[in-house]
Amino acid sequence: REVARFHFPRQEGRERLCLADYFRPVDSGDVDVIGLQVVTVGDAATRRFEALQAHGEYAEAFYVHGLAVEAAEATAEWLHRRIRAELGLSPGQGKRYSWGYGACPDLEDHEQLFRILPAREALGMDLTSAFQLLPEQSTAAIVVHHPEAKYYVVRSDAAGGAAGSQAPNA
Protein backbone atom coordinates (compact mmCIF):
# COMPACT_ATOMS: atom_id res chain seq x y z
CA ARG A 1 0.00 0.00 0.00
CA GLU A 2 1.27 3.45 -0.87
CA VAL A 3 1.93 5.67 2.15
CA ALA A 4 3.57 8.63 0.42
CA ARG A 5 4.64 9.80 -2.98
CA PHE A 6 7.79 11.83 -3.59
CA HIS A 7 8.25 14.08 -6.63
CA PHE A 8 11.55 13.65 -8.39
CA PRO A 9 11.82 15.74 -11.53
CA ARG A 10 13.64 14.47 -14.58
CA GLN A 11 16.81 16.21 -15.67
CA GLU A 12 16.36 18.30 -18.80
CA GLY A 13 18.87 17.54 -21.52
CA ARG A 14 22.10 15.75 -20.68
CA GLU A 15 21.35 12.20 -19.49
CA ARG A 16 17.72 12.90 -18.50
CA LEU A 17 18.31 11.36 -15.09
CA CYS A 18 15.62 10.96 -12.42
CA LEU A 19 15.89 9.38 -8.97
CA ALA A 20 12.84 7.25 -9.76
CA ASP A 21 14.90 5.47 -12.43
CA TYR A 22 16.97 3.88 -9.65
CA PHE A 23 13.95 1.95 -8.37
CA ARG A 24 11.91 -0.90 -9.85
CA PRO A 25 8.37 -0.20 -11.01
CA VAL A 26 5.58 -1.38 -8.69
CA ASP A 27 4.21 -3.70 -11.38
CA SER A 28 7.57 -5.53 -11.69
CA GLY A 29 6.56 -7.81 -8.83
CA ASP A 30 9.97 -7.30 -7.21
CA VAL A 31 10.30 -5.73 -3.79
CA ASP A 32 12.65 -2.76 -3.70
CA VAL A 33 14.23 -1.05 -0.71
CA ILE A 34 14.40 2.65 0.04
CA GLY A 35 16.41 4.29 2.77
CA LEU A 36 15.03 7.44 4.36
CA GLN A 37 16.80 9.39 7.05
CA VAL A 38 16.38 12.51 9.11
CA VAL A 39 18.90 13.64 11.71
CA THR A 40 19.22 16.66 13.97
CA VAL A 41 21.47 17.90 16.73
CA GLY A 42 18.39 19.40 18.37
CA ASP A 43 17.43 22.95 19.19
CA ALA A 44 19.99 23.45 21.99
CA ALA A 45 22.55 24.51 19.37
CA THR A 46 20.19 27.16 18.02
CA ARG A 47 19.42 28.45 21.51
CA ARG A 48 23.15 28.63 22.32
CA PHE A 49 23.87 30.43 19.04
CA GLU A 50 21.14 32.99 19.73
CA ALA A 51 22.32 33.56 23.31
CA LEU A 52 25.90 34.14 22.17
CA GLN A 53 24.69 36.53 19.46
CA ALA A 54 22.61 38.45 22.01
CA HIS A 55 25.72 38.91 24.16
CA GLY A 56 27.82 40.11 21.24
CA GLU A 57 29.91 36.93 21.17
CA TYR A 58 29.72 36.67 17.38
CA ALA A 59 32.82 34.61 16.70
CA GLU A 60 31.90 32.06 19.39
CA ALA A 61 28.31 31.97 18.07
CA PHE A 62 29.49 31.10 14.58
CA TYR A 63 31.85 28.43 15.93
CA VAL A 64 28.90 26.85 17.76
CA HIS A 65 26.77 27.08 14.63
CA GLY A 66 29.48 25.54 12.44
CA LEU A 67 30.10 22.71 14.90
CA ALA A 68 26.37 21.95 15.06
CA VAL A 69 26.01 21.90 11.27
CA GLU A 70 29.03 19.61 10.91
CA ALA A 71 27.74 17.35 13.71
CA ALA A 72 24.42 16.94 11.86
CA GLU A 73 26.23 16.16 8.61
CA ALA A 74 28.56 13.66 10.33
CA THR A 75 25.56 11.94 11.92
CA ALA A 76 23.86 11.71 8.53
CA GLU A 77 26.99 10.18 7.01
CA TRP A 78 27.28 7.70 9.90
CA LEU A 79 23.64 6.69 9.37
CA HIS A 80 24.21 6.34 5.63
CA ARG A 81 27.13 3.99 6.28
CA ARG A 82 24.99 2.00 8.68
CA ILE A 83 22.25 1.65 6.05
CA ARG A 84 24.86 0.38 3.59
CA ALA A 85 26.16 -2.14 6.11
CA GLU A 86 22.67 -3.39 7.00
CA LEU A 87 21.86 -3.85 3.30
CA GLY A 88 25.18 -5.65 2.74
CA LEU A 89 26.38 -3.06 0.21
CA SER A 90 29.96 -2.19 -0.60
CA PRO A 91 31.28 1.00 1.04
CA GLY A 92 31.02 2.98 -2.21
CA GLN A 93 27.63 1.78 -3.43
CA GLY A 94 24.68 4.10 -3.32
CA LYS A 95 24.23 7.81 -2.78
CA ARG A 96 22.49 10.05 -0.28
CA TYR A 97 20.28 12.73 -1.82
CA SER A 98 18.97 15.61 0.27
CA TRP A 99 15.93 17.64 -0.69
CA GLY A 100 16.80 21.11 -1.86
CA TYR A 101 19.88 19.96 -3.78
CA GLY A 102 20.55 19.01 -7.39
CA ALA A 103 18.70 15.73 -7.92
CA CYS A 104 15.66 16.51 -5.76
CA PRO A 105 15.33 20.28 -5.51
CA ASP A 106 11.77 20.45 -4.16
CA LEU A 107 11.71 21.02 -0.41
CA GLU A 108 7.95 20.34 -0.29
CA ASP A 109 8.75 16.62 -0.14
CA HIS A 110 9.99 17.17 3.43
CA GLU A 111 6.29 17.11 4.35
CA GLN A 112 5.96 13.61 2.86
CA LEU A 113 9.07 12.48 4.72
CA PHE A 114 7.65 13.80 8.00
CA ARG A 115 4.51 11.70 7.37
CA ILE A 116 6.65 8.56 7.16
CA LEU A 117 9.34 9.20 9.79
CA PRO A 118 8.53 10.43 13.31
CA ALA A 119 10.66 13.58 12.98
CA ARG A 120 8.20 15.74 14.89
CA GLU A 121 7.26 13.24 17.55
CA ALA A 122 10.62 11.57 18.24
CA LEU A 123 13.07 14.34 17.38
CA GLY A 124 11.10 17.53 18.03
CA MET A 125 11.69 18.72 14.48
CA ASP A 126 9.38 20.88 12.40
CA LEU A 127 9.19 22.59 9.02
CA THR A 128 9.07 26.26 8.14
CA SER A 129 6.35 27.57 5.82
CA ALA A 130 8.96 27.16 3.04
CA PHE A 131 9.53 23.50 4.08
CA GLN A 132 13.01 24.13 5.54
CA LEU A 133 14.00 21.83 8.41
CA LEU A 134 13.87 23.07 11.99
CA PRO A 135 16.13 23.09 13.89
CA GLU A 136 18.42 24.42 11.20
CA GLN A 137 21.19 21.99 12.15
CA SER A 138 19.33 19.02 10.69
CA THR A 139 19.42 17.01 7.49
CA ALA A 140 17.02 14.73 5.66
CA ALA A 141 17.75 12.42 2.77
CA ILE A 142 16.73 9.52 0.62
CA VAL A 143 19.40 6.84 0.36
CA VAL A 144 19.51 5.24 -3.07
CA HIS A 145 21.33 1.91 -3.13
CA HIS A 146 21.34 1.37 -6.88
CA PRO A 147 24.91 0.60 -8.10
CA GLU A 148 24.68 3.19 -10.90
CA ALA A 149 23.38 6.02 -8.68
CA LYS A 150 25.30 9.25 -9.11
CA TYR A 151 24.93 12.93 -8.28
CA TYR A 152 23.49 15.29 -10.87
CA VAL A 153 21.54 18.53 -11.16
CA VAL A 154 17.97 18.56 -12.44
CA ARG A 155 17.50 22.29 -13.03
CA SER A 156 19.63 25.31 -13.76
CA ASP A 157 18.86 28.84 -12.63
CA ALA A 158 18.33 31.73 -15.03
CA ALA A 159 22.05 32.60 -15.04
CA GLY A 160 22.90 29.10 -16.20
CA GLY A 161 24.35 27.85 -12.94
CA ALA A 162 23.13 24.97 -10.84
CA ALA A 163 20.04 25.55 -8.73
CA GLY A 164 21.80 23.64 -5.99
CA SER A 165 24.74 21.35 -5.79
CA GLN A 166 24.57 17.93 -4.23
CA ALA A 167 27.08 17.42 -1.46
CA PRO A 168 29.57 14.76 -2.51
CA ASN A 169 28.53 12.21 0.10
CA ALA A 170 29.41 8.73 -0.97
Backbone as JSON Lines, residues from 0, in Angstrom:
{"i":0,"aa":"R","n":[0.83,-1.17,0.0],"ca":[0.0,0.0,0.0],"c":[0.88,1.23,0.0]}
{"i":1,"aa":"E","n":[0.51,2.2,-0.76],"ca":[1.27,3.45,-0.87],"c":[1.0,4.32,0.35]}
{"i":2,"aa":"V","n":[2.07,4.79,0.99],"ca":[1.93,5.67,2.15],"c":[2.35,7.11,1.85]}
{"i":3,"aa":"A","n":[3.14,7.29,0.81],"ca":[3.57,8.63,0.42],"c":[4.09,8.57,-1.01]}
{"i":4,"aa":"R","n":[4.11,9.72,-1.63],"ca":[4.64,9.8,-2.98],"c":[5.57,11.02,-3.05]}
{"i":5,"aa":"F","n":[6.82,10.76,-3.44],"ca":[7.79,11.83,-3.59],"c":[7.81,12.28,-5.06]}
{"i":6,"aa":"H","n":[8.22,13.51,-5.28],"ca":[8.25,14.08,-6.63],"c":[9.69,14.32,-7.02]}
{"i":7,"aa":"F","n":[10.19,13.51,-7.91],"ca":[11.55,13.65,-8.39],"c":[11.52,14.06,-9.86]}
{"i":8,"aa":"P","n":[11.86,15.29,-10.14],"ca":[11.82,15.74,-11.53],"c":[12.92,15.1,-12.37]}
{"i":9,"aa":"R","n":[12.67,15.02,-13.64],"ca":[13.64,14.47,-14.58],"c":[14.56,15.59,-15.07]}
{"i":10,"aa":"Q","n":[15.81,15.27,-15.17],"ca":[16.81,16.21,-15.67],"c":[16.5,16.57,-17.12]}
{"i":11,"aa":"E","n":[16.56,17.85,-17.42],"ca":[16.36,18.3,-18.8],"c":[17.68,18.19,-19.54]}
{"i":12,"aa":"G","n":[17.64,17.67,-20.75],"ca":[18.87,17.54,-21.52],"c":[19.8,16.52,-20.91]}
{"i":13,"aa":"R","n":[21.06,16.64,-21.19],"ca":[22.1,15.75,-20.68],"c":[21.65,14.29,-20.7]}
{"i":14,"aa":"E","n":[21.69,13.63,-19.56],"ca":[21.35,12.2,-19.49],"c":[19.89,11.94,-19.16]}
{"i":15,"aa":"R","n":[19.13,13.01,-18.88],"ca":[17.72,12.9,-18.5],"c":[17.52,12.0,-17.29]}
{"i":16,"aa":"L","n":[18.35,12.19,-16.29],"ca":[18.31,11.36,-15.09],"c":[17.14,11.75,-14.18]}
{"i":17,"aa":"C","n":[16.69,10.77,-13.4],"ca":[15.62,10.96,-12.42],"c":[15.84,9.93,-11.32]}
{"i":18,"aa":"L","n":[15.7,10.33,-10.07],"ca":[15.89,9.38,-8.97],"c":[14.96,8.18,-9.08]}
{"i":19,"aa":"A","n":[13.78,8.36,-9.62],"ca":[12.84,7.25,-9.76],"c":[13.4,6.14,-10.65]}
{"i":20,"aa":"D","n":[14.31,6.48,-11.55],"ca":[14.9,5.47,-12.43],"c":[15.75,4.45,-11.67]}
{"i":21,"aa":"Y","n":[16.14,4.79,-10.45],"ca":[16.97,3.88,-9.65],"c":[16.14,2.87,-8.86]}
{"i":22,"aa":"F","n":[14.83,2.87,-9.07],"ca":[13.95,1.95,-8.37],"c":[13.11,1.18,-9.38]}
{"i":23,"aa":"R","n":[12.73,-0.05,-8.98],"ca":[11.91,-0.9,-9.85],"c":[10.47,-0.42,-9.85]}
{"i":24,"aa":"P","n":[9.79,-0.58,-10.98],"ca":[8.37,-0.2,-11.01],"c":[7.55,-1.12,-10.1]}
{"i":25,"aa":"V","n":[6.46,-0.61,-9.58],"ca":[5.58,-1.38,-8.69],"c":[5.09,-2.64,-9.39]}
{"i":26,"aa":"D","n":[4.76,-2.54,-10.67],"ca":[4.21,-3.7,-11.38],"c":[5.26,-4.73,-11.78]}
{"i":27,"aa":"S","n":[6.53,-4.53,-11.38],"ca":[7.57,-5.53,-11.69],"c":[7.4,-6.79,-10.84]}
{"i":28,"aa":"G","n":[6.72,-6.67,-9.72],"ca":[6.56,-7.81,-8.83],"c":[7.74,-7.97,-7.87]}
{"i":29,"aa":"D","n":[8.81,-7.24,-8.08],"ca":[9.97,-7.3,-7.21],"c":[9.82,-6.28,-6.09]}
{"i":30,"aa":"V","n":[10.32,-6.65,-4.92],"ca":[10.3,-5.73,-3.79],"c":[11.6,-4.93,-3.83]}
{"i":31,"aa":"D","n":[11.48,-3.63,-3.71],"ca":[12.65,-2.76,-3.7],"c":[12.77,-2.13,-2.32]}
{"i":32,"aa":"V","n":[13.95,-1.63,-2.02],"ca":[14.23,-1.05,-0.71],"c":[14.58,0.42,-0.89]}
{"i":33,"aa":"I","n":[14.07,1.23,0.03],"ca":[14.4,2.65,0.04],"c":[14.88,3.01,1.43]}
{"i":34,"aa":"G","n":[15.92,3.79,1.49],"ca":[16.41,4.29,2.77],"c":[15.99,5.73,2.93]}
{"i":35,"aa":"L","n":[15.38,6.07,4.05],"ca":[15.03,7.44,4.36],"c":[15.66,7.8,5.68]}
{"i":36,"aa":"Q","n":[16.18,9.0,5.79],"ca":[16.8,9.39,7.05],"c":[16.53,10.86,7.35]}
{"i":37,"aa":"V","n":[16.45,11.14,8.62],"ca":[16.38,12.51,9.11],"c":[17.18,12.54,10.4]}
{"i":38,"aa":"V","n":[18.08,13.51,10.51],"ca":[18.9,13.64,11.71],"c":[18.92,15.1,12.14]}
{"i":39,"aa":"T","n":[19.12,15.31,13.44],"ca":[19.22,16.66,13.97],"c":[20.12,16.64,15.2]}
{"i":40,"aa":"V","n":[20.73,17.77,15.48],"ca":[21.47,17.9,16.73],"c":[20.58,18.53,17.8]}
{"i":41,"aa":"G","n":[19.34,18.84,17.42],"ca":[18.39,19.4,18.37],"c":[18.44,20.91,18.4]}
{"i":42,"aa":"D","n":[17.53,21.49,19.17],"ca":[17.43,22.95,19.19],"c":[18.34,23.62,20.21]}
{"i":43,"aa":"A","n":[19.07,22.85,21.02],"ca":[19.99,23.45,21.99],"c":[21.08,24.25,21.28]}
{"i":44,"aa":"A","n":[21.52,23.78,20.13],"ca":[22.55,24.51,19.37],"c":[22.02,25.86,18.91]}
{"i":45,"aa":"T","n":[20.79,25.9,18.46],"ca":[20.19,27.16,18.02],"c":[20.04,28.11,19.19]}
{"i":46,"aa":"R","n":[19.58,27.59,20.32],"ca":[19.42,28.45,21.51],"c":[20.77,29.01,21.96]}
{"i":47,"aa":"R","n":[21.8,28.17,21.93],"ca":[23.15,28.63,22.32],"c":[23.66,29.68,21.35]}
{"i":48,"aa":"F","n":[23.46,29.47,20.05],"ca":[23.87,30.43,19.04],"c":[23.19,31.78,19.29]}
{"i":49,"aa":"E","n":[21.89,31.76,19.51],"ca":[21.14,32.99,19.73],"c":[21.58,33.7,21.0]}
{"i":50,"aa":"A","n":[21.86,32.95,22.06],"ca":[22.32,33.56,23.31],"c":[23.69,34.23,23.12]}
{"i":51,"aa":"L","n":[24.59,33.55,22.43],"ca":[25.9,34.14,22.17],"c":[25.77,35.4,21.31]}
{"i":52,"aa":"Q","n":[24.92,35.35,20.31],"ca":[24.69,36.53,19.46],"c":[24.16,37.7,20.3]}
{"i":53,"aa":"A","n":[23.21,37.41,21.18],"ca":[22.61,38.45,22.01],"c":[23.63,39.11,22.93]}
{"i":54,"aa":"H","n":[24.67,38.36,23.29],"ca":[25.72,38.91,24.16],"c":[26.91,39.45,23.37]}
{"i":55,"aa":"G","n":[26.76,39.54,22.06],"ca":[27.82,40.11,21.24],"c":[29.0,39.18,21.03]}
{"i":56,"aa":"E","n":[28.85,37.92,21.34],"ca":[29.91,36.93,21.17],"c":[29.78,36.29,19.78]}
{"i":57,"aa":"Y","n":[29.99,37.1,18.75],"ca":[29.72,36.67,17.38],"c":[30.62,35.55,16.89]}
{"i":58,"aa":"A","n":[31.9,35.66,17.16],"ca":[32.82,34.61,16.7],"c":[32.46,33.28,17.36]}
{"i":59,"aa":"E","n":[32.26,33.29,18.67],"ca":[31.9,32.06,19.39],"c":[30.56,31.51,18.88]}
{"i":60,"aa":"A","n":[29.61,32.39,18.58],"ca":[28.31,31.97,18.07],"c":[28.48,31.23,16.75]}
{"i":61,"aa":"F","n":[29.31,31.75,15.88],"ca":[29.49,31.1,14.58],"c":[30.29,29.8,14.7]}
{"i":62,"aa":"Y","n":[31.17,29.71,15.68],"ca":[31.85,28.43,15.93],"c":[30.83,27.38,16.38]}
{"i":63,"aa":"V","n":[29.94,27.76,17.29],"ca":[28.9,26.85,17.76],"c":[28.01,26.42,16.59]}
{"i":64,"aa":"H","n":[27.61,27.38,15.79],"ca":[26.77,27.08,14.63],"c":[27.47,26.11,13.69]}
{"i":65,"aa":"G","n":[28.72,26.4,13.35],"ca":[29.48,25.54,12.44],"c":[29.65,24.13,12.98]}
{"i":66,"aa":"L","n":[29.95,24.02,14.28],"ca":[30.1,22.71,14.9],"c":[28.79,21.93,14.84]}
{"i":67,"aa":"A","n":[27.68,22.61,15.09],"ca":[26.37,21.95,15.06],"c":[26.02,21.47,13.66]}
{"i":68,"aa":"V","n":[26.29,22.29,12.66],"ca":[26.01,21.9,11.27],"c":[26.86,20.7,10.89]}
{"i":69,"aa":"E","n":[28.14,20.73,11.23],"ca":[29.03,19.61,10.91],"c":[28.65,18.35,11.68]}
{"i":70,"aa":"A","n":[28.18,18.51,12.92],"ca":[27.74,17.35,13.71],"c":[26.52,16.69,13.06]}
{"i":71,"aa":"A","n":[25.59,17.49,12.55],"ca":[24.42,16.94,11.86],"c":[24.85,16.2,10.6]}
{"i":72,"aa":"E","n":[25.75,16.8,9.84],"ca":[26.23,16.16,8.61],"c":[26.98,14.86,8.92]}
{"i":73,"aa":"A","n":[27.81,14.87,9.94],"ca":[28.56,13.66,10.33],"c":[27.61,12.56,10.78]}
{"i":74,"aa":"T","n":[26.55,12.92,11.49],"ca":[25.56,11.94,11.92],"c":[24.83,11.35,10.72]}
{"i":75,"aa":"A","n":[24.51,12.2,9.75],"ca":[23.86,11.71,8.53],"c":[24.78,10.75,7.78]}
{"i":76,"aa":"E","n":[26.05,11.07,7.7],"ca":[26.99,10.18,7.01],"c":[27.14,8.87,7.77]}
{"i":77,"aa":"W","n":[27.2,8.92,9.1],"ca":[27.28,7.7,9.9],"c":[26.06,6.82,9.64]}
{"i":78,"aa":"L","n":[24.87,7.44,9.61],"ca":[23.64,6.69,9.37],"c":[23.63,6.1,7.96]}
{"i":79,"aa":"H","n":[24.13,6.85,6.99],"ca":[24.21,6.34,5.63],"c":[25.12,5.1,5.58]}
{"i":80,"aa":"R","n":[26.24,5.15,6.24],"ca":[27.13,3.99,6.28],"c":[26.47,2.8,6.97]}
{"i":81,"aa":"R","n":[25.7,3.09,7.99],"ca":[24.99,2.0,8.68],"c":[23.95,1.37,7.77]}
{"i":82,"aa":"I","n":[23.23,2.18,7.01],"ca":[22.25,1.65,6.05],"c":[22.95,0.75,5.05]}
{"i":83,"aa":"R","n":[24.09,1.22,4.54],"ca":[24.86,0.38,3.59],"c":[25.22,-0.95,4.22]}
{"i":84,"aa":"A","n":[25.73,-0.91,5.43],"ca":[26.16,-2.14,6.11],"c":[24.97,-3.09,6.32]}
{"i":85,"aa":"E","n":[23.83,-2.55,6.75],"ca":[22.67,-3.39,7.0],"c":[22.11,-4.0,5.72]}
{"i":86,"aa":"L","n":[22.31,-3.31,4.59],"ca":[21.86,-3.85,3.3],"c":[22.93,-4.73,2.65]}
{"i":87,"aa":"G","n":[24.1,-4.83,3.28],"ca":[25.18,-5.65,2.74],"c":[25.82,-5.06,1.49]}
{"i":88,"aa":"L","n":[25.82,-3.74,1.38],"ca":[26.38,-3.06,0.21],"c":[27.86,-2.75,0.41]}
{"i":89,"aa":"S","n":[28.55,-2.59,-0.69],"ca":[29.96,-2.19,-0.6],"c":[30.03,-0.76,-0.11]}
{"i":90,"aa":"P","n":[31.16,-0.36,0.48],"ca":[31.28,1.0,1.04],"c":[31.0,2.12,0.05]}
{"i":91,"aa":"G","n":[31.23,1.91,-1.24],"ca":[31.02,2.98,-2.21],"c":[29.7,2.94,-2.94]}
{"i":92,"aa":"Q","n":[28.88,1.93,-2.68],"ca":[27.63,1.78,-3.43],"c":[26.53,2.64,-2.86]}
{"i":93,"aa":"G","n":[25.82,3.3,-3.73],"ca":[24.68,4.1,-3.32],"c":[25.06,5.54,-3.02]}
{"i":94,"aa":"K","n":[24.05,6.38,-3.03],"ca":[24.23,7.81,-2.78],"c":[23.13,8.3,-1.84]}
{"i":95,"aa":"R","n":[23.43,9.4,-1.2],"ca":[22.49,10.05,-0.28],"c":[22.08,11.38,-0.9]}
{"i":96,"aa":"Y","n":[20.8,11.52,-1.17],"ca":[20.28,12.73,-1.82],"c":[19.42,13.51,-0.83]}
{"i":97,"aa":"S","n":[19.75,14.76,-0.62],"ca":[18.97,15.61,0.27],"c":[18.08,16.54,-0.53]}
{"i":98,"aa":"W","n":[16.87,16.74,-0.03],"ca":[15.93,17.64,-0.69],"c":[16.49,19.05,-0.64]}
{"i":99,"aa":"G","n":[16.29,19.76,-1.74],"ca":[16.8,21.11,-1.86],"c":[18.11,21.18,-2.63]}
{"i":100,"aa":"Y","n":[18.64,20.02,-3.0],"ca":[19.88,19.96,-3.78],"c":[19.59,19.45,-5.19]}
{"i":101,"aa":"G","n":[20.62,19.26,-5.96],"ca":[20.55,19.01,-7.39],"c":[19.56,17.99,-7.9]}
{"i":102,"aa":"A","n":[19.54,16.8,-7.37],"ca":[18.7,15.73,-7.92],"c":[17.26,15.79,-7.42]}
{"i":103,"aa":"C","n":[17.03,16.38,-6.29],"ca":[15.66,16.51,-5.76],"c":[15.51,17.9,-5.13]}
{"i":104,"aa":"P","n":[15.31,18.89,-5.97],"ca":[15.33,20.28,-5.51],"c":[14.1,20.74,-4.73]}
{"i":105,"aa":"D","n":[13.03,19.99,-4.74],"ca":[11.77,20.45,-4.16],"c":[11.66,20.13,-2.67]}
{"i":106,"aa":"L","n":[11.77,21.18,-1.86],"ca":[11.71,21.02,-0.41],"c":[10.34,20.57,0.09]}
{"i":107,"aa":"E","n":[9.3,20.73,-0.72],"ca":[7.95,20.34,-0.29],"c":[7.88,18.87,0.09]}
{"i":108,"aa":"D","n":[8.76,18.05,-0.47],"ca":[8.75,16.62,-0.14],"c":[9.18,16.35,1.3]}
{"i":109,"aa":"H","n":[9.72,17.35,2.0],"ca":[9.99,17.17,3.43],"c":[8.7,16.82,4.17]}
{"i":110,"aa":"E","n":[7.59,17.4,3.72],"ca":[6.29,17.11,4.35],"c":[5.95,15.63,4.22]}
{"i":111,"aa":"Q","n":[6.19,15.05,3.05],"ca":[5.96,13.61,2.86],"c":[6.86,12.8,3.78]}
{"i":112,"aa":"L","n":[8.12,13.19,3.86],"ca":[9.07,12.48,4.72],"c":[8.62,12.51,6.18]}
{"i":113,"aa":"F","n":[8.11,13.66,6.62],"ca":[7.65,13.8,8.0],"c":[6.39,12.95,8.26]}
{"i":114,"aa":"R","n":[5.66,12.6,7.21],"ca":[4.51,11.7,7.37],"c":[4.97,10.26,7.59]}
{"i":115,"aa":"I","n":[6.14,9.93,7.07],"ca":[6.65,8.56,7.16],"c":[7.51,8.37,8.41]}
{"i":116,"aa":"L","n":[8.42,9.3,8.65],"ca":[9.34,9.2,9.79],"c":[8.84,10.09,10.93]}
{"i":117,"aa":"P","n":[9.04,9.66,12.17],"ca":[8.53,10.43,13.31],"c":[9.43,11.61,13.69]}
{"i":118,"aa":"A","n":[9.75,12.46,12.72],"ca":[10.66,13.58,12.98],"c":[10.1,14.56,14.01]}
{"i":119,"aa":"R","n":[8.82,14.82,13.93],"ca":[8.2,15.74,14.89],"c":[8.09,15.1,16.28]}
{"i":120,"aa":"E","n":[7.55,13.9,16.29],"ca":[7.26,13.24,17.55],"c":[8.53,12.79,18.28]}
{"i":121,"aa":"A","n":[9.43,12.16,17.6],"ca":[10.62,11.57,18.24],"c":[11.79,12.53,18.35]}
{"i":122,"aa":"L","n":[11.89,13.47,17.4],"ca":[13.07,14.34,17.38],"c":[12.75,15.8,17.66]}
{"i":123,"aa":"G","n":[11.48,16.15,17.76],"ca":[11.1,17.53,18.03],"c":[11.37,18.47,16.86]}
{"i":124,"aa":"M","n":[11.43,17.91,15.66],"ca":[11.69,18.72,14.48],"c":[10.39,19.3,13.93]}
{"i":125,"aa":"D","n":[10.54,20.3,13.07],"ca":[9.38,20.88,12.4],"c":[9.84,21.42,11.05]}
{"i":126,"aa":"L","n":[8.91,21.99,10.31],"ca":[9.19,22.59,9.02],"c":[8.73,24.04,9.02]}
{"i":127,"aa":"T","n":[9.5,24.88,8.33],"ca":[9.07,26.26,8.14],"c":[7.97,26.29,7.09]}
{"i":128,"aa":"S","n":[7.38,27.45,6.86],"ca":[6.35,27.57,5.82],"c":[6.94,27.33,4.43]}
{"i":129,"aa":"A","n":[8.27,27.44,4.31],"ca":[8.96,27.16,3.04],"c":[9.54,25.75,3.02]}
{"i":130,"aa":"F","n":[9.15,24.91,3.99],"ca":[9.53,23.5,4.08],"c":[11.01,23.29,4.42]}
{"i":131,"aa":"Q","n":[11.65,24.3,5.04],"ca":[13.01,24.13,5.54],"c":[12.93,23.37,6.87]}
{"i":132,"aa":"L","n":[13.97,22.6,7.17],"ca":[14.0,21.83,8.41],"c":[14.29,22.72,9.6]}
{"i":133,"aa":"L","n":[13.6,22.44,10.71],"ca":[13.87,23.07,11.99],"c":[14.09,21.98,13.02]}
{"i":134,"aa":"P","n":[15.1,22.06,13.85],"ca":[16.13,23.09,13.89],"c":[16.98,23.1,12.62]}
{"i":135,"aa":"E","n":[17.63,24.25,12.41],"ca":[18.42,24.42,11.2],"c":[19.52,23.37,11.07]}
{"i":136,"aa":"Q","n":[20.09,22.96,12.18],"ca":[21.19,21.99,12.15],"c":[20.64,20.57,12.06]}
{"i":137,"aa":"S","n":[19.97,20.31,10.95],"ca":[19.33,19.02,10.69],"c":[19.5,18.69,9.22]}
{"i":138,"aa":"T","n":[19.4,17.42,8.89],"ca":[19.42,17.01,7.49],"c":[18.38,15.92,7.28]}
{"i":139,"aa":"A","n":[17.94,15.8,6.04],"ca":[17.02,14.73,5.66],"c":[17.45,14.25,4.29]}
{"i":140,"aa":"A","n":[17.29,12.96,4.05],"ca":[17.75,12.42,2.77],"c":[17.05,11.12,2.42]}
{"i":141,"aa":"I","n":[17.11,10.83,1.14],"ca":[16.73,9.52,0.62],"c":[18.04,8.84,0.24]}
{"i":142,"aa":"V","n":[18.19,7.6,0.66],"ca":[19.4,6.84,0.36],"c":[19.07,5.87,-0.77]}
{"i":143,"aa":"V","n":[19.72,6.05,-1.89],"ca":[19.51,5.24,-3.07],"c":[20.64,4.23,-3.16]}
{"i":144,"aa":"H","n":[20.31,2.96,-3.16],"ca":[21.33,1.91,-3.13],"c":[21.73,1.38,-4.5]}
{"i":145,"aa":"H","n":[21.08,1.86,-5.53],"ca":[21.34,1.37,-6.88],"c":[22.83,1.53,-7.22]}
{"i":146,"aa":"P","n":[23.47,0.52,-7.82],"ca":[24.91,0.6,-8.1],"c":[25.29,1.67,-9.11]}
{"i":147,"aa":"E","n":[24.36,2.15,-9.91],"ca":[24.68,3.19,-10.9],"c":[24.28,4.59,-10.43]}
{"i":148,"aa":"A","n":[23.8,4.72,-9.2],"ca":[23.38,6.02,-8.68],"c":[24.56,6.98,-8.69]}
{"i":149,"aa":"K","n":[24.27,8.22,-9.1],"ca":[25.3,9.25,-9.11],"c":[24.64,10.59,-8.86]}
{"i":150,"aa":"Y","n":[25.45,11.59,-8.53],"ca":[24.93,12.93,-8.28],"c":[24.79,13.68,-9.59]}
{"i":151,"aa":"Y","n":[23.74,14.48,-9.67],"ca":[23.49,15.29,-10.87],"c":[22.57,16.44,-10.48]}
{"i":152,"aa":"V","n":[22.41,17.39,-11.37],"ca":[21.54,18.53,-11.16],"c":[20.38,18.45,-12.14]}
{"i":153,"aa":"V","n":[19.17,18.63,-11.62],"ca":[17.97,18.56,-12.44],"c":[17.74,19.87,-13.18]}
{"i":154,"aa":"R","n":[17.83,20.98,-12.47],"ca":[17.5,22.29,-13.03],"c":[18.69,23.22,-12.96]}
{"i":155,"aa":"S","n":[18.66,24.22,-13.82],"ca":[19.63,25.31,-13.76],"c":[18.87,26.6,-13.51]}
{"i":156,"aa":"D","n":[19.52,27.55,-12.85],"ca":[18.86,28.84,-12.63],"c":[18.95,29.69,-13.89]}
{"i":157,"aa":"A","n":[18.38,30.87,-13.85],"ca":[18.33,31.73,-15.03],"c":[19.71,32.13,-15.53]}
{"i":158,"aa":"A","n":[20.7,32.2,-14.64],"ca":[22.05,32.6,-15.04],"c":[22.84,31.43,-15.62]}
{"i":159,"aa":"G","n":[22.22,30.25,-15.62],"ca":[22.9,29.1,-16.2],"c":[23.65,28.24,-15.21]}
{"i":160,"aa":"G","n":[23.67,28.64,-13.95],"ca":[24.35,27.85,-12.94],"c":[23.41,26.83,-12.32]}
{"i":161,"aa":"A","n":[23.95,25.99,-11.49],"ca":[23.13,24.97,-10.84],"c":[22.21,25.61,-9.83]}
{"i":162,"aa":"A","n":[21.0,25.08,-9.73],"ca":[20.04,25.55,-8.73],"c":[20.46,25.14,-7.34]}
{"i":163,"aa":"G","n":[21.25,24.14,-7.24],"ca":[21.8,23.64,-5.99],"c":[22.79,22.57,-6.33]}
{"i":164,"aa":"S","n":[23.77,22.41,-5.51],"ca":[24.74,21.35,-5.79],"c":[24.58,20.25,-4.76]}
{"i":165,"aa":"Q","n":[24.71,19.04,-5.16],"ca":[24.57,17.93,-4.23],"c":[25.9,17.73,-3.53]}
{"i":166,"aa":"A","n":[25.86,17.68,-2.23],"ca":[27.08,17.42,-1.46],"c":[27.65,16.08,-1.88]}
{"i":167,"aa":"P","n":[28.96,16.0,-2.02],"ca":[29.57,14.76,-2.51],"c":[29.66,13.68,-1.43]}
{"i":168,"aa":"N","n":[28.54,13.28,-0.9],"ca":[28.53,12.21,0.1],"c":[28.47,10.89,-0.62]}
{"i":169,"aa":"A","n":[29.38,10.02,-0.29],"ca":[29.41,8.73,-0.97],"c":[28.61,7.7,-0.22]}
